[in-house]
Every structure is written in C-alpha cells, then in structure tokens.
mmCIF file of C-alpha atoms in Angstrom:
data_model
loop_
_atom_site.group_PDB
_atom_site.id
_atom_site.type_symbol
_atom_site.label_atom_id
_atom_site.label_comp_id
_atom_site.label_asym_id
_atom_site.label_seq_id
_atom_site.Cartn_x
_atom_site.Cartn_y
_atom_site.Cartn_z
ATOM 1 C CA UNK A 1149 -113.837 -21.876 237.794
ATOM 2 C CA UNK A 1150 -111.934 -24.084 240.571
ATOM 3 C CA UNK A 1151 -109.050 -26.123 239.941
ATOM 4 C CA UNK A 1152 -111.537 -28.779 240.169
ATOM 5 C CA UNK A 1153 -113.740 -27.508 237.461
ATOM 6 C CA UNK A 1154 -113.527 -30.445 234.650
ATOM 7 C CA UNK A 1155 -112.975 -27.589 231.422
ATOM 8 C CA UNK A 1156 -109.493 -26.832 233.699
ATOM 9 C CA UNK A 1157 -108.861 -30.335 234.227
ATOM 10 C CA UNK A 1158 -109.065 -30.831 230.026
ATOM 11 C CA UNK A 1159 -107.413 -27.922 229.135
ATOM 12 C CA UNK A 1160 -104.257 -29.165 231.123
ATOM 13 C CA UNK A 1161 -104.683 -32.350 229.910
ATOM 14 C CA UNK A 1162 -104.472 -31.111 226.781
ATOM 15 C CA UNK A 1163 -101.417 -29.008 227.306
ATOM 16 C CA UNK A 1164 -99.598 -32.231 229.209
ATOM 17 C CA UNK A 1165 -100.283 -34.312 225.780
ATOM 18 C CA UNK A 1166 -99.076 -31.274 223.889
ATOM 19 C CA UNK A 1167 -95.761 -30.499 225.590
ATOM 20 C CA UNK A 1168 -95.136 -34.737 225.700
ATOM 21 C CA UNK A 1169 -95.621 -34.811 221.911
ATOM 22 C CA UNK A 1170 -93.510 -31.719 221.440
ATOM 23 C CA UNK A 1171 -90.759 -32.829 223.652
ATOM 24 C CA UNK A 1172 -90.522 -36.433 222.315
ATOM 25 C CA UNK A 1173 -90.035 -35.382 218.984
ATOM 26 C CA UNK A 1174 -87.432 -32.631 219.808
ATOM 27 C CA UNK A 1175 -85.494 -35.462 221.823
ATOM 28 C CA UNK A 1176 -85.444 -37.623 218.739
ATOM 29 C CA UNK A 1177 -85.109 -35.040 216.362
ATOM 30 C CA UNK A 1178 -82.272 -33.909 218.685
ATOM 31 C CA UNK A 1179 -80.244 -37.232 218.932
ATOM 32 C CA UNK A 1180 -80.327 -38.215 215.125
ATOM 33 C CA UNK A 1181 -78.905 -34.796 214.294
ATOM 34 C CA UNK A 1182 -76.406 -34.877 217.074
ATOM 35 C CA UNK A 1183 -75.168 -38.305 216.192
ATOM 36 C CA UNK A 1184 -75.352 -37.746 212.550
ATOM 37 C CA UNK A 1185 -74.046 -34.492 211.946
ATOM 38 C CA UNK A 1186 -72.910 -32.887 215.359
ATOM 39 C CA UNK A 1187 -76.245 -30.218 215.284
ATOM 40 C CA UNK A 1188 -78.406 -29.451 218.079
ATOM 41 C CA UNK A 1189 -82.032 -28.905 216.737
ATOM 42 C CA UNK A 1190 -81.742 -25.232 217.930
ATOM 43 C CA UNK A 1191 -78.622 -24.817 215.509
ATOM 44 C CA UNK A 1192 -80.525 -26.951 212.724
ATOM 45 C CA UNK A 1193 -83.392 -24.632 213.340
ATOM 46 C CA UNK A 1194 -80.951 -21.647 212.742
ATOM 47 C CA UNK A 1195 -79.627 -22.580 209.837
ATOM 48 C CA UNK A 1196 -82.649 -23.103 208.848
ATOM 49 C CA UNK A 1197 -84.378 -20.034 209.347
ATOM 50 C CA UNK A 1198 -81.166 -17.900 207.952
ATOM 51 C CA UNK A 1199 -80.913 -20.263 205.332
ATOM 52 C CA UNK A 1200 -84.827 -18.803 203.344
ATOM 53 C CA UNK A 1201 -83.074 -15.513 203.990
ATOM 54 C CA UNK A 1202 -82.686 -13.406 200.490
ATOM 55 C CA UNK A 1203 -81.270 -10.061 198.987
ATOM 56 C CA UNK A 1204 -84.637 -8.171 197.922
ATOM 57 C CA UNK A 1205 -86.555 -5.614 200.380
ATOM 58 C CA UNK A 1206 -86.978 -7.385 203.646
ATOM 59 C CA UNK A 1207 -85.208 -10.278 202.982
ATOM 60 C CA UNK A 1208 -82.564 -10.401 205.982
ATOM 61 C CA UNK A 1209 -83.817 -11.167 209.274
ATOM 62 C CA UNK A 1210 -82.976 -8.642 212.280
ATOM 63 C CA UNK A 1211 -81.802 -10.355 214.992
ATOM 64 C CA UNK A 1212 -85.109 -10.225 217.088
ATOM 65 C CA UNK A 1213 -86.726 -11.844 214.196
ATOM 66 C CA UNK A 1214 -84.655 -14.466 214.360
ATOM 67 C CA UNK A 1215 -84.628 -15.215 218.372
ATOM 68 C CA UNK A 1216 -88.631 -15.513 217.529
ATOM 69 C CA UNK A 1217 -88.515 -17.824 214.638
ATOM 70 C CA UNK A 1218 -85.757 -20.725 216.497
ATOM 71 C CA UNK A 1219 -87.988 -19.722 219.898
ATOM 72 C CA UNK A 1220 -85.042 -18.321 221.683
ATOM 73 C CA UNK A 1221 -84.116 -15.315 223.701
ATOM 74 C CA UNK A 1222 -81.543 -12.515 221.582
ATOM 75 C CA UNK A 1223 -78.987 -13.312 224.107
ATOM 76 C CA UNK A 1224 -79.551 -17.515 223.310
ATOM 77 C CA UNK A 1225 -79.736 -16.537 220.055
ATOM 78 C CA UNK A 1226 -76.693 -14.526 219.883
ATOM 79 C CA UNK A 1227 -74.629 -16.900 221.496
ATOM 80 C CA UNK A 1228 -76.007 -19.763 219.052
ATOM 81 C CA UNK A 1229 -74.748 -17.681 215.939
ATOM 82 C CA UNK A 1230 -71.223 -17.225 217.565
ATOM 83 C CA UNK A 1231 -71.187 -20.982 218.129
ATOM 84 C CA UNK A 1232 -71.855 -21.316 214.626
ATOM 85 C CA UNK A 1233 -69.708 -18.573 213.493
ATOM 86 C CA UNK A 1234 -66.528 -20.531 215.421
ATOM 87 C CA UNK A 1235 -67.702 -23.372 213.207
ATOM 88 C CA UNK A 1236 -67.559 -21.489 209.674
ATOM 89 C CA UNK A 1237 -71.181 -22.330 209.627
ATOM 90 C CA UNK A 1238 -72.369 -18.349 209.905
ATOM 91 C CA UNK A 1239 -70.913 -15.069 209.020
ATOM 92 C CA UNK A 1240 -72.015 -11.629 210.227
ATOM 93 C CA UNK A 1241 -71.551 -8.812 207.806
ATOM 94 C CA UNK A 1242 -72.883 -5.001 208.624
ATOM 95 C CA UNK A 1243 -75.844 -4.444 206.692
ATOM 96 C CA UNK A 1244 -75.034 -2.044 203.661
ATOM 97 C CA UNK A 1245 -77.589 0.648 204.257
ATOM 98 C CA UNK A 1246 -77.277 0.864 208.460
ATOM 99 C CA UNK A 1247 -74.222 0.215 209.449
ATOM 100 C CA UNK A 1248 -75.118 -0.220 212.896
ATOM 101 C CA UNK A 1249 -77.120 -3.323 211.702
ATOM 102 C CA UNK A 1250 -75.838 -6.521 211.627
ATOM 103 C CA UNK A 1251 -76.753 -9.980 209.114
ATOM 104 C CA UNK A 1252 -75.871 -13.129 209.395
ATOM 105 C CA UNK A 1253 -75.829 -15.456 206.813
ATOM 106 C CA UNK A 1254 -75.106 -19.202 206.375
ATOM 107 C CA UNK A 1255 -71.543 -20.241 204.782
ATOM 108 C CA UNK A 1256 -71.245 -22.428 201.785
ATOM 109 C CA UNK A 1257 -70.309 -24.636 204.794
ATOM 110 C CA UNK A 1258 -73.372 -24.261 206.555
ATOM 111 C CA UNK A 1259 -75.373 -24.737 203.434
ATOM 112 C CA UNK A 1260 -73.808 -27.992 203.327
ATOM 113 C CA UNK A 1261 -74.420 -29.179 206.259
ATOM 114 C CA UNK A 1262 -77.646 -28.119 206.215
ATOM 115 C CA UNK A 1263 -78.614 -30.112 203.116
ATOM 116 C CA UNK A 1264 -76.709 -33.423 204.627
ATOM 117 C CA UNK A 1265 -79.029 -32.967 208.101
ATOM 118 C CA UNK A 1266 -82.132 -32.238 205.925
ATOM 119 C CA UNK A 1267 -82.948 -35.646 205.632
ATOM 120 C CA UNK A 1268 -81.695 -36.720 208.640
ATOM 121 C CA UNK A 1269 -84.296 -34.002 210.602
ATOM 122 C CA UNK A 1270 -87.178 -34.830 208.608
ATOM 123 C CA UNK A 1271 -86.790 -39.341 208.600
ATOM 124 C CA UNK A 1272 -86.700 -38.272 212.402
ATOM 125 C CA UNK A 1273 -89.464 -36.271 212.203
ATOM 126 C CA UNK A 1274 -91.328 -38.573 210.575
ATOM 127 C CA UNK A 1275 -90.164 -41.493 212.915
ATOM 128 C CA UNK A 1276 -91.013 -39.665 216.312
ATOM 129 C CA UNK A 1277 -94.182 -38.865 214.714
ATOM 130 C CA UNK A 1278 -95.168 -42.974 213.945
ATOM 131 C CA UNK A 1279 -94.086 -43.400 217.467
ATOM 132 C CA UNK A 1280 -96.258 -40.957 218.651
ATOM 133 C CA UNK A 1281 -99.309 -42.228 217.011
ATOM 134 C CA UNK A 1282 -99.412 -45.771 218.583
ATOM 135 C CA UNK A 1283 -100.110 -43.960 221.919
ATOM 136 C CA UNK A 1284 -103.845 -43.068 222.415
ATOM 137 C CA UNK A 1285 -103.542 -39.510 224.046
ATOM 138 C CA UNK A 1286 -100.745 -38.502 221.423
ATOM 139 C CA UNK A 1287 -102.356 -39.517 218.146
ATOM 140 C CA UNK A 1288 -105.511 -37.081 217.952
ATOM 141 C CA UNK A 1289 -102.125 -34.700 218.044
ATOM 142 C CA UNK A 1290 -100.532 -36.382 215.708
ATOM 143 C CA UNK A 1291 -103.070 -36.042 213.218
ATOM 144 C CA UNK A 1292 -103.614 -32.157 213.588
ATOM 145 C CA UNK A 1293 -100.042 -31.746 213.145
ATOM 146 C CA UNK A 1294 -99.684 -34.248 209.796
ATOM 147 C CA UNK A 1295 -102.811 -31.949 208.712
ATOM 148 C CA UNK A 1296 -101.446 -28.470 208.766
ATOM 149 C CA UNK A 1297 -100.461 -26.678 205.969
ATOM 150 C CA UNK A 1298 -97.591 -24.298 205.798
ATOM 151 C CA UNK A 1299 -98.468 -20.760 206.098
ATOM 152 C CA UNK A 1300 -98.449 -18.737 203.168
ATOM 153 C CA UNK A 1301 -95.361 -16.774 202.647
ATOM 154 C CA UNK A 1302 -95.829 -13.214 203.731
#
C-alpha cells in the first residue's frame, strides 16, 4: 500500500471523524462538569470507576487496573487520586491481606459528588452527542455509539 492507496486514505478518515467525535464530547462533557461541580472528566471518570468497586474476591481495583480503566498512565493516575485525596473525595487504606497493597476508595464525600455530577455528565453526554449528529461525517458515529451495549460484567 502507498500513502496514496484509497483503503489508507479511509482508514484515516475514519480515525480523523473518530478522534473529532471523541474529543468534542470530552470538551463538553469537560466544561459542564467543571462549571457545575469543579470535576475534570478524568476525576469524574475516577470516581467513577472506584465508585463499582466492592468487598467480595476481586472487588478492589489495583492501581494498574485503574490507570487502564480512566485511560491514564499509573503516575497520571496516581497523582489524580492524591488530588482527590486533598479534596476528601478518596482515601487510601492498605489492603488487609498484603500490606504492601494499597486501595482507594471514594468518601461519603466523593459519593456525593459523584451522584450530583451524574446527571450533569450524562445531559452532556447526551447533548454533545445531538450536536454531533447534525454533522454528516459524525453521525454514522453517532449511531454506533447510541447502539452499543454495555459489556457484560466479568
């Protein structure tokens, strides 16, 4: 193939639609939050994830685990818990059966706040999304994304 060859030409089309879609959304997601609540998406995110945490076998999240699910480095990620630690949002505790492992788990606080931003994130969600659809190389995108399911919980 060249950089010429039309298949290469599509598939980074494709990929420019993709990352406009993704990054409009993320921008609107991100300024509702921010104005609303003082949350970045990443720290929404985070909360988020820590927030489905539970007690049973496998329930806490490892800090790598974490970093993969909010799509940030461990060092990113580490420095977004302590940001959220300062804030009484997040705790750390050392895990009960390896104490050189560490959890982190979201505050009563944090809860909160998480629960007031819920609506917030999804309304602007679902309002970047509209916006999305009215342009013609965004709403074939639009439509895969309103059409996937969640995955199945492992």
């Amino acid at each position: 193939m060249t950089a010429t060859d039309p298949a290469l030409t599509a598939l980074a089309q494709g990929w420019c639609a993709l990352s406009l879609l993704h990054g409009r959304i993320e921008a609107h997601i991100e300024r509702a939050l921010q104005a609303r609540h003082d949350l970045s998406v990443r720290e929404y995110s985070l909360l988020d994830v820590l927030s489905r945490q539970h007690d049973d076998e496998g329930g806490h999240l490892q800090m790598k685990q974490v970093a993969n699910a909010v799509v940030l480095s461990q060092s990113a990620t580490t420095r977004l818990v302590t940001r959220l630690e300062d804030r009484g949002l997040l705790e750390r505790y050392l895990c009960p059966t390896d104490r050189r492992g560490i959890y982190t788990n979201v505050t009563e606080a944090g809860l909160k706040l998480l629960d007031e931003a819920r609506p917030t994130n999804d309304g602007a969600l679902r309002e970047a999304l509209d916006e999305a659809a009215k342009n013609p190389e965004l709403a074939p995108l639009v439509r895969v994304v309103e059409s996937l399911k969640a995955p199945a919980a492992a």
